[in-house]
PDB file of C-alpha atoms in Angstrom:
ATOM      1  CA  UNK A   1       0.000   0.000   0.000  1.00  0.00           C
ATOM      2  CA  UNK A   2       1.170   3.498  -0.838  1.00  0.00           C
ATOM      3  CA  UNK A   3       1.863   5.880   2.030  1.00  0.00           C
ATOM      4  CA  UNK A   4       2.870   9.532   2.032  1.00  0.00           C
ATOM      5  CA  UNK A   5       3.500  11.159   5.386  1.00  0.00           C
ATOM      6  CA  UNK A   6       4.347  14.842   5.673  1.00  0.00           C
ATOM      7  CA  UNK A   7       6.085  16.371   8.650  1.00  0.00           C
ATOM      8  CA  UNK A   8       7.869  19.561   9.641  1.00  0.00           C
ATOM      9  CA  UNK A   9       5.016  22.013   9.715  1.00  0.00           C
ATOM     10  CA  UNK A  10       4.552  24.506  12.514  1.00  0.00           C
ATOM     11  CA  UNK A  11       4.541  28.140  13.521  1.00  0.00           C
ATOM     12  CA  UNK A  12       7.244  30.409  12.100  1.00  0.00           C
ATOM     13  CA  UNK A  13       7.752  34.152  12.048  1.00  0.00           C
ATOM     14  CA  UNK A  14       7.674  36.148   8.821  1.00  0.00           C
ATOM     15  CA  UNK A  15      11.059  35.991   7.159  1.00  0.00           C
ATOM     16  CA  UNK A  16      11.831  32.670   8.787  1.00  0.00           C
ATOM     17  CA  UNK A  17      12.560  29.245   7.329  1.00  0.00           C
ATOM     18  CA  UNK A  18      11.050  25.804   7.587  1.00  0.00           C
ATOM     19  CA  UNK A  19      11.820  22.432   6.032  1.00  0.00           C
ATOM     20  CA  UNK A  20       9.025  20.001   5.252  1.00  0.00           C
ATOM     21  CA  UNK A  21       9.563  16.294   4.673  1.00  0.00           C
ATOM     22  CA  UNK A  22       7.389  13.715   2.979  1.00  0.00           C
ATOM     23  CA  UNK A  23       8.316  10.128   3.708  1.00  0.00           C
ATOM     24  CA  UNK A  24       6.868   7.585   1.306  1.00  0.00           C
ATOM     25  CA  UNK A  25       6.529   3.838   0.966  1.00  0.00           C
ATOM     26  CA  UNK A  26       4.755   1.258  -1.152  1.00  0.00           C
ATOM     27  CA  UNK A  27       6.025   2.249  -4.601  1.00  0.00           C
ATOM     28  CA  UNK A  28       9.260   2.617  -6.585  1.00  0.00           C
ATOM     29  CA  UNK A  29       9.953   6.155  -5.440  1.00  0.00           C
ATOM     30  CA  UNK A  30      12.652   7.036  -7.973  1.00  0.00           C
ATOM     31  CA  UNK A  31      10.313   6.281 -10.869  1.00  0.00           C
ATOM     32  CA  UNK A  32       7.829   9.045 -10.073  1.00  0.00           C
ATOM     33  CA  UNK A  33       7.787  12.792  -9.885  1.00  0.00           C
ATOM     34  CA  UNK A  34       6.698  14.288  -6.582  1.00  0.00           C
ATOM     35  CA  UNK A  35       4.953  17.593  -5.954  1.00  0.00           C
ATOM     36  CA  UNK A  36       3.909  19.913  -3.163  1.00  0.00           C
ATOM     37  CA  UNK A  37       0.446  21.448  -3.269  1.00  0.00           C
ATOM     38  CA  UNK A  38      -0.807  23.887  -0.652  1.00  0.00           C
ATOM     39  CA  UNK A  39      -4.161  25.108   0.546  1.00  0.00           C
ATOM     40  CA  UNK A  40      -4.556  28.335   2.477  1.00  0.00           C
ATOM     41  CA  UNK A  41      -7.303  28.349   5.132  1.00  0.00           C
ATOM     42  CA  UNK A  42     -10.691  28.365   3.436  1.00  0.00           C
ATOM     43  CA  UNK A  43      -9.114  28.605  -0.017  1.00  0.00           C
ATOM     44  CA  UNK A  44      -8.531  26.336  -2.991  1.00  0.00           C
ATOM     45  CA  UNK A  45      -5.613  24.163  -4.016  1.00  0.00           C
ATOM     46  CA  UNK A  46      -2.442  25.852  -5.236  1.00  0.00           C
ATOM     47  CA  UNK A  47       0.388  23.947  -6.871  1.00  0.00           C
ATOM     48  CA  UNK A  48       3.763  24.877  -5.387  1.00  0.00           C
ATOM     49  CA  UNK A  49       6.521  22.801  -6.955  1.00  0.00           C
ATOM     50  CA  UNK A  50       7.405  19.513  -8.684  1.00  0.00           C
ATOM     51  CA  UNK A  51      10.570  17.460  -8.915  1.00  0.00           C
ATOM     52  CA  UNK A  52      11.157  14.760 -11.503  1.00  0.00           C
ATOM     53  CA  UNK A  53      11.941  11.208 -10.449  1.00  0.00           C
ATOM     54  CA  UNK A  54      15.675  11.450 -11.021  1.00  0.00           C
ATOM     55  CA  UNK A  55      15.807  14.811  -9.284  1.00  0.00           C
ATOM     56  CA  UNK A  56      17.450  16.640 -12.167  1.00  0.00           C
ATOM     57  CA  UNK A  57      14.552  18.934 -13.008  1.00  0.00           C
ATOM     58  CA  UNK A  58      12.247  21.020 -10.848  1.00  0.00           C
ATOM     59  CA  UNK A  59       9.305  23.267 -11.644  1.00  0.00           C
ATOM     60  CA  UNK A  60       8.135  26.059  -9.378  1.00  0.00           C
ATOM     61  CA  UNK A  61       5.139  28.317  -9.084  1.00  0.00           C
ATOM     62  CA  UNK A  62       5.937  31.973  -9.636  1.00  0.00           C
ATOM     63  CA  UNK A  63       4.773  32.774  -6.096  1.00  0.00           C
ATOM     64  CA  UNK A  64       7.571  30.741  -4.517  1.00  0.00           C
ATOM     65  CA  UNK A  65      10.437  31.110  -7.002  1.00  0.00           C
ATOM     66  CA  UNK A  66      13.663  32.056  -5.287  1.00  0.00           C
ATOM     67  CA  UNK A  67      12.239  31.216  -1.848  1.00  0.00           C
ATOM     68  CA  UNK A  68      11.213  27.543  -1.895  1.00  0.00           C
ATOM     69  CA  UNK A  69      13.355  24.604  -3.023  1.00  0.00           C
ATOM     70  CA  UNK A  70      12.165  21.073  -3.589  1.00  0.00           C
ATOM     71  CA  UNK A  71      14.599  18.170  -3.344  1.00  0.00           C
ATOM     72  CA  UNK A  72      14.500  14.431  -2.956  1.00  0.00           C
ATOM     73  CA  UNK A  73      16.551  11.574  -1.556  1.00  0.00           C
ATOM     74  CA  UNK A  74      15.730   8.488  -3.575  1.00  0.00           C
ATOM     75  CA  UNK A  75      17.669   6.299  -1.163  1.00  0.00           C
ATOM     76  CA  UNK A  76      15.265   7.349   1.604  1.00  0.00           C
ATOM     77  CA  UNK A  77      12.098   7.594  -0.565  1.00  0.00           C
ATOM     78  CA  UNK A  78      11.649  11.094   0.811  1.00  0.00           C
ATOM     79  CA  UNK A  79      10.915  14.457  -0.762  1.00  0.00           C
ATOM     80  CA  UNK A  80      11.666  17.760   0.940  1.00  0.00           C
ATOM     81  CA  UNK A  81      10.524  21.357   0.709  1.00  0.00           C
ATOM     82  CA  UNK A  82      12.909  23.994   2.003  1.00  0.00           C
ATOM     83  CA  UNK A  83      10.990  27.206   2.580  1.00  0.00           C
ATOM     84  CA  UNK A  84      12.880  30.452   3.148  1.00  0.00           C
ATOM     85  CA  UNK A  85      11.782  34.081   3.483  1.00  0.00           C
ATOM     86  CA  UNK A  86       8.355  32.939   4.576  1.00  0.00           C
ATOM     87  CA  UNK A  87       5.460  35.365   4.319  1.00  0.00           C
ATOM     88  CA  UNK A  88       2.135  35.552   6.105  1.00  0.00           C
ATOM     89  CA  UNK A  89       0.456  34.579   2.821  1.00  0.00           C
ATOM     90  CA  UNK A  90       2.371  31.272   2.811  1.00  0.00           C
ATOM     91  CA  UNK A  91       0.188  30.073   5.679  1.00  0.00           C
ATOM     92  CA  UNK A  92      -1.427  26.880   4.425  1.00  0.00           C
ATOM     93  CA  UNK A  93      -1.745  23.138   4.699  1.00  0.00           C
ATOM     94  CA  UNK A  94       0.995  21.679   2.547  1.00  0.00           C
ATOM     95  CA  UNK A  95       0.317  18.352   0.839  1.00  0.00           C
ATOM     96  CA  UNK A  96       2.839  16.165  -0.907  1.00  0.00           C
ATOM     97  CA  UNK A  97       1.490  14.299  -3.897  1.00  0.00           C
ATOM     98  CA  UNK A  98       2.757  11.450  -6.043  1.00  0.00           C
ATOM     99  CA  UNK A  99       2.623  11.851  -9.801  1.00  0.00           C
ATOM    100  CA  UNK A 100       1.773   8.979 -12.123  1.00  0.00           C
ATOM    101  CA  UNK A 101       4.807   9.646 -14.308  1.00  0.00           C
ATOM    102  CA  UNK A 102       8.528  10.263 -13.794  1.00  0.00           C
ATOM    103  CA  UNK A 103       8.410  13.494 -15.750  1.00  0.00           C
ATOM    104  CA  UNK A 104       5.763  15.346 -13.789  1.00  0.00           C
ATOM    105  CA  UNK A 105       2.218  16.116 -14.855  1.00  0.00           C
ATOM    106  CA  UNK A 106      -0.840  17.188 -12.900  1.00  0.00           C
ATOM    107  CA  UNK A 107      -2.122  13.660 -12.377  1.00  0.00           C
ATOM    108  CA  UNK A 108      -1.616  12.924  -8.692  1.00  0.00           C
ATOM    109  CA  UNK A 109      -2.791   9.468  -7.706  1.00  0.00           C
ATOM    110  CA  UNK A 110      -1.766   9.613  -4.049  1.00  0.00           C
ATOM    111  CA  UNK A 111      -1.708  12.449  -1.528  1.00  0.00           C
ATOM    112  CA  UNK A 112      -0.432  12.786   2.003  1.00  0.00           C
ATOM    113  CA  UNK A 113      -2.632  13.981   4.842  1.00  0.00           C
ATOM    114  CA  UNK A 114      -1.000  17.411   4.878  1.00  0.00           C
ATOM    115  CA  UNK A 115       1.035  19.459   7.344  1.00  0.00           C
ATOM    116  CA  UNK A 116       0.056  22.934   8.521  1.00  0.00           C
ATOM    117  CA  UNK A 117       2.461  25.823   8.156  1.00  0.00           C
ATOM    118  CA  UNK A 118       1.529  29.000   9.979  1.00  0.00           C
ATOM    119  CA  UNK A 119       3.508  32.179   9.333  1.00  0.00           C
ATOM    120  CA  UNK A 120       2.750  34.754  11.972  1.00  0.00           C
ATOM    121  CA  UNK A 121       4.473  37.117  14.351  1.00  0.00           C
TER     122      UNK A 121
ATOM    123  CA  UNK B   1      -7.427  34.557  -9.787  1.00  0.00           C
ATOM    124  CA  UNK B   2      -7.003  30.978 -10.992  1.00  0.00           C
ATOM    125  CA  UNK B   3      -5.764  30.119 -14.474  1.00  0.00           C
ATOM    126  CA  UNK B   4      -8.638  27.642 -14.811  1.00  0.00           C
ATOM    127  CA  UNK B   5     -12.139  28.990 -14.211  1.00  0.00           C
ATOM    128  CA  UNK B   6     -14.760  27.015 -12.313  1.00  0.00           C
ATOM    129  CA  UNK B   7     -18.093  28.118 -10.858  1.00  0.00           C
ATOM    130  CA  UNK B   8     -17.713  28.707  -7.106  1.00  0.00           C
ATOM    131  CA  UNK B   9     -20.722  26.546  -6.293  1.00  0.00           C
ATOM    132  CA  UNK B  10     -23.316  24.206  -7.717  1.00  0.00           C
ATOM    133  CA  UNK B  11     -26.209  22.451  -6.054  1.00  0.00           C
ATOM    134  CA  UNK B  12     -28.733  19.756  -6.766  1.00  0.00           C
ATOM    135  CA  UNK B  13     -31.241  17.472  -5.141  1.00  0.00           C
ATOM    136  CA  UNK B  14     -30.750  13.744  -4.548  1.00  0.00           C
ATOM    137  CA  UNK B  15     -30.806  11.684  -7.767  1.00  0.00           C
ATOM    138  CA  UNK B  16     -30.382  14.814  -9.872  1.00  0.00           C
ATOM    139  CA  UNK B  17     -27.525  15.339 -12.342  1.00  0.00           C
ATOM    140  CA  UNK B  18     -25.148  18.283 -12.055  1.00  0.00           C
ATOM    141  CA  UNK B  19     -22.219  19.435 -14.139  1.00  0.00           C
ATOM    142  CA  UNK B  20     -19.167  21.476 -13.183  1.00  0.00           C
ATOM    143  CA  UNK B  21     -17.337  23.368 -15.886  1.00  0.00           C
ATOM    144  CA  UNK B  22     -13.634  24.173 -16.124  1.00  0.00           C
ATOM    145  CA  UNK B  23     -12.483  26.757 -18.632  1.00  0.00           C
ATOM    146  CA  UNK B  24      -8.897  27.331 -19.657  1.00  0.00           C
ATOM    147  CA  UNK B  25      -6.820  28.201 -22.688  1.00  0.00           C
ATOM    148  CA  UNK B  26      -4.809  26.680 -25.486  1.00  0.00           C
ATOM    149  CA  UNK B  27      -1.661  26.375 -23.386  1.00  0.00           C
ATOM    150  CA  UNK B  28      -3.328  24.302 -20.693  1.00  0.00           C
ATOM    151  CA  UNK B  29      -6.610  22.496 -21.343  1.00  0.00           C
ATOM    152  CA  UNK B  30      -6.231  22.937 -25.085  1.00  0.00           C
ATOM    153  CA  UNK B  31      -3.011  20.930 -25.069  1.00  0.00           C
ATOM    154  CA  UNK B  32      -2.995  18.650 -22.034  1.00  0.00           C
ATOM    155  CA  UNK B  33      -5.115  16.161 -20.152  1.00  0.00           C
ATOM    156  CA  UNK B  34      -7.537  17.428 -17.525  1.00  0.00           C
ATOM    157  CA  UNK B  35      -7.888  15.725 -14.161  1.00  0.00           C
ATOM    158  CA  UNK B  36     -10.510  16.202 -11.464  1.00  0.00           C
ATOM    159  CA  UNK B  37     -10.029  15.979  -7.714  1.00  0.00           C
ATOM    160  CA  UNK B  38     -12.612  15.572  -4.993  1.00  0.00           C
ATOM    161  CA  UNK B  39     -11.923  17.024  -1.569  1.00  0.00           C
ATOM    162  CA  UNK B  40     -14.246  16.217   1.272  1.00  0.00           C
ATOM    163  CA  UNK B  41     -13.896  18.917   3.960  1.00  0.00           C
ATOM    164  CA  UNK B  42     -11.096  18.195   6.402  1.00  0.00           C
ATOM    165  CA  UNK B  43      -9.459  15.582   4.196  1.00  0.00           C
ATOM    166  CA  UNK B  44      -6.818  15.449   1.475  1.00  0.00           C
ATOM    167  CA  UNK B  45      -7.850  15.684  -2.183  1.00  0.00           C
ATOM    168  CA  UNK B  46      -8.417  12.463  -4.091  1.00  0.00           C
ATOM    169  CA  UNK B  47      -8.119  11.796  -7.800  1.00  0.00           C
ATOM    170  CA  UNK B  48     -11.625  11.446  -9.181  1.00  0.00           C
ATOM    171  CA  UNK B  49     -11.213  11.585 -12.967  1.00  0.00           C
ATOM    172  CA  UNK B  50      -7.916  11.385 -14.848  1.00  0.00           C
ATOM    173  CA  UNK B  51      -6.957  11.998 -18.461  1.00  0.00           C
ATOM    174  CA  UNK B  52     -10.193  13.830 -19.250  1.00  0.00           C
ATOM    175  CA  UNK B  53     -12.590  10.935 -18.775  1.00  0.00           C
ATOM    176  CA  UNK B  54     -11.002   7.963 -16.987  1.00  0.00           C
ATOM    177  CA  UNK B  55     -12.129   6.781 -13.573  1.00  0.00           C
ATOM    178  CA  UNK B  56      -9.732   5.282 -11.015  1.00  0.00           C
ATOM    179  CA  UNK B  57     -10.820   1.957  -9.628  1.00  0.00           C
ATOM    180  CA  UNK B  58     -13.417   2.445  -6.938  1.00  0.00           C
ATOM    181  CA  UNK B  59     -14.925   5.599  -8.409  1.00  0.00           C
ATOM    182  CA  UNK B  60     -18.539   4.908  -9.381  1.00  0.00           C
ATOM    183  CA  UNK B  61     -19.669   5.466 -12.956  1.00  0.00           C
ATOM    184  CA  UNK B  62     -21.980   8.202 -11.691  1.00  0.00           C
ATOM    185  CA  UNK B  63     -18.930  10.418 -12.140  1.00  0.00           C
ATOM    186  CA  UNK B  64     -17.863  11.221 -15.694  1.00  0.00           C
ATOM    187  CA  UNK B  65     -15.549  13.717 -17.364  1.00  0.00           C
ATOM    188  CA  UNK B  66     -15.275  15.251 -20.784  1.00  0.00           C
ATOM    189  CA  UNK B  67     -13.145  17.763 -22.615  1.00  0.00           C
ATOM    190  CA  UNK B  68     -13.681  19.854 -25.701  1.00  0.00           C
ATOM    191  CA  UNK B  69     -11.236  22.443 -26.960  1.00  0.00           C
ATOM    192  CA  UNK B  70     -10.188  24.618 -24.043  1.00  0.00           C
ATOM    193  CA  UNK B  71     -12.943  23.523 -21.665  1.00  0.00           C
ATOM    194  CA  UNK B  72     -13.677  20.469 -19.585  1.00  0.00           C
ATOM    195  CA  UNK B  73     -16.616  19.291 -17.573  1.00  0.00           C
ATOM    196  CA  UNK B  74     -17.317  16.963 -14.669  1.00  0.00           C
ATOM    197  CA  UNK B  75     -20.778  15.428 -14.494  1.00  0.00           C
ATOM    198  CA  UNK B  76     -22.260  13.733 -11.469  1.00  0.00           C
ATOM    199  CA  UNK B  77     -25.476  11.807 -11.874  1.00  0.00           C
ATOM    200  CA  UNK B  78     -27.678  10.223  -9.238  1.00  0.00           C
ATOM    201  CA  UNK B  79     -26.570  12.779  -6.667  1.00  0.00           C
ATOM    202  CA  UNK B  80     -26.067  11.567  -3.115  1.00  0.00           C
ATOM    203  CA  UNK B  81     -25.460  13.448   0.109  1.00  0.00           C
ATOM    204  CA  UNK B  82     -22.029  11.839   0.260  1.00  0.00           C
ATOM    205  CA  UNK B  83     -21.053  13.659  -2.919  1.00  0.00           C
ATOM    206  CA  UNK B  84     -20.967  16.963  -1.024  1.00  0.00           C
ATOM    207  CA  UNK B  85     -17.398  18.130  -1.443  1.00  0.00           C
ATOM    208  CA  UNK B  86     -15.154  20.584  -3.228  1.00  0.00           C
ATOM    209  CA  UNK B  87     -14.189  19.655  -6.788  1.00  0.00           C
ATOM    210  CA  UNK B  88     -11.078  20.901  -8.579  1.00  0.00           C
ATOM    211  CA  UNK B  89      -9.944  20.592 -12.166  1.00  0.00           C
ATOM    212  CA  UNK B  90      -6.220  20.531 -12.908  1.00  0.00           C
ATOM    213  CA  UNK B  91      -3.899  20.331 -15.850  1.00  0.00           C
ATOM    214  CA  UNK B  92      -0.378  21.198 -16.968  1.00  0.00           C
ATOM    215  CA  UNK B  93       0.219  24.630 -18.483  1.00  0.00           C
ATOM    216  CA  UNK B  94       2.885  24.669 -21.183  1.00  0.00           C
ATOM    217  CA  UNK B  95       3.360  28.439 -21.006  1.00  0.00           C
ATOM    218  CA  UNK B  96       3.809  28.479 -17.239  1.00  0.00           C
ATOM    219  CA  UNK B  97       5.690  25.145 -17.141  1.00  0.00           C
ATOM    220  CA  UNK B  98       3.663  24.103 -14.160  1.00  0.00           C
ATOM    221  CA  UNK B  99       0.456  22.675 -12.792  1.00  0.00           C
ATOM    222  CA  UNK B 100      -2.646  24.826 -12.718  1.00  0.00           C
ATOM    223  CA  UNK B 101      -5.761  24.207 -10.665  1.00  0.00           C
ATOM    224  CA  UNK B 102      -9.231  25.618 -10.993  1.00  0.00           C
ATOM    225  CA  UNK B 103     -10.511  27.698  -8.105  1.00  0.00           C
ATOM    226  CA  UNK B 104     -12.711  24.838  -6.953  1.00  0.00           C
ATOM    227  CA  UNK B 105     -16.448  24.248  -6.949  1.00  0.00           C
ATOM    228  CA  UNK B 106     -18.415  23.499  -3.822  1.00  0.00           C
ATOM    229  CA  UNK B 107     -21.167  20.958  -4.423  1.00  0.00           C
ATOM    230  CA  UNK B 108     -24.171  21.087  -2.136  1.00  0.00           C
ATOM    231  CA  UNK B 109     -26.812  18.370  -2.155  1.00  0.00           C
ATOM    232  CA  UNK B 110     -30.058  19.987  -1.068  1.00  0.00           C
TER     233      UNK B 110
END
């Protein structure tokens, strides 16, 4: 069975940093792209970033370019999201999602339960 | 302002059929597959329809998807109270080199 488990969320001050992790199991991790999708309180889904299966290519939403970095450790079946220069508007539940292809699409067949990031002074 | 446009809400009575539209452009829906996600409040999204009109195993055939040009649609027939959820369309945008979601549509079963 496929599992995705996010961790690392919490309360951080504006301008601060946070690193999210998404540990996975139940599938050949290196063969699939992984993404982060966030949802601000009471709002819709917003794609954040995607990393291809071999880790050589990433795609980022304009709203997080230069501040957020996605990475992965295929030996640990884990994907990370390093978030720097956090803003109040980054407050959201962050979900990691498994793509159905190595290259990255918008077809996410499995999602984690989400981790809440709150940016506030 | 989302790249893909969905109605904020739709409603229907039990056993009725409703449809949710998703409008985009040539660089996204016009070129790539559309997928639909269902999100029951307080839970993570789940893939409901993939590649325009395919259902994952376990999704009843009351749910169907279609795409034409730069628009897509999700239809739900035989409405049930358990279908109350938020529904999102999504696709890849070649111009943005990224995933785009619709703003979401809240379905209420009256």
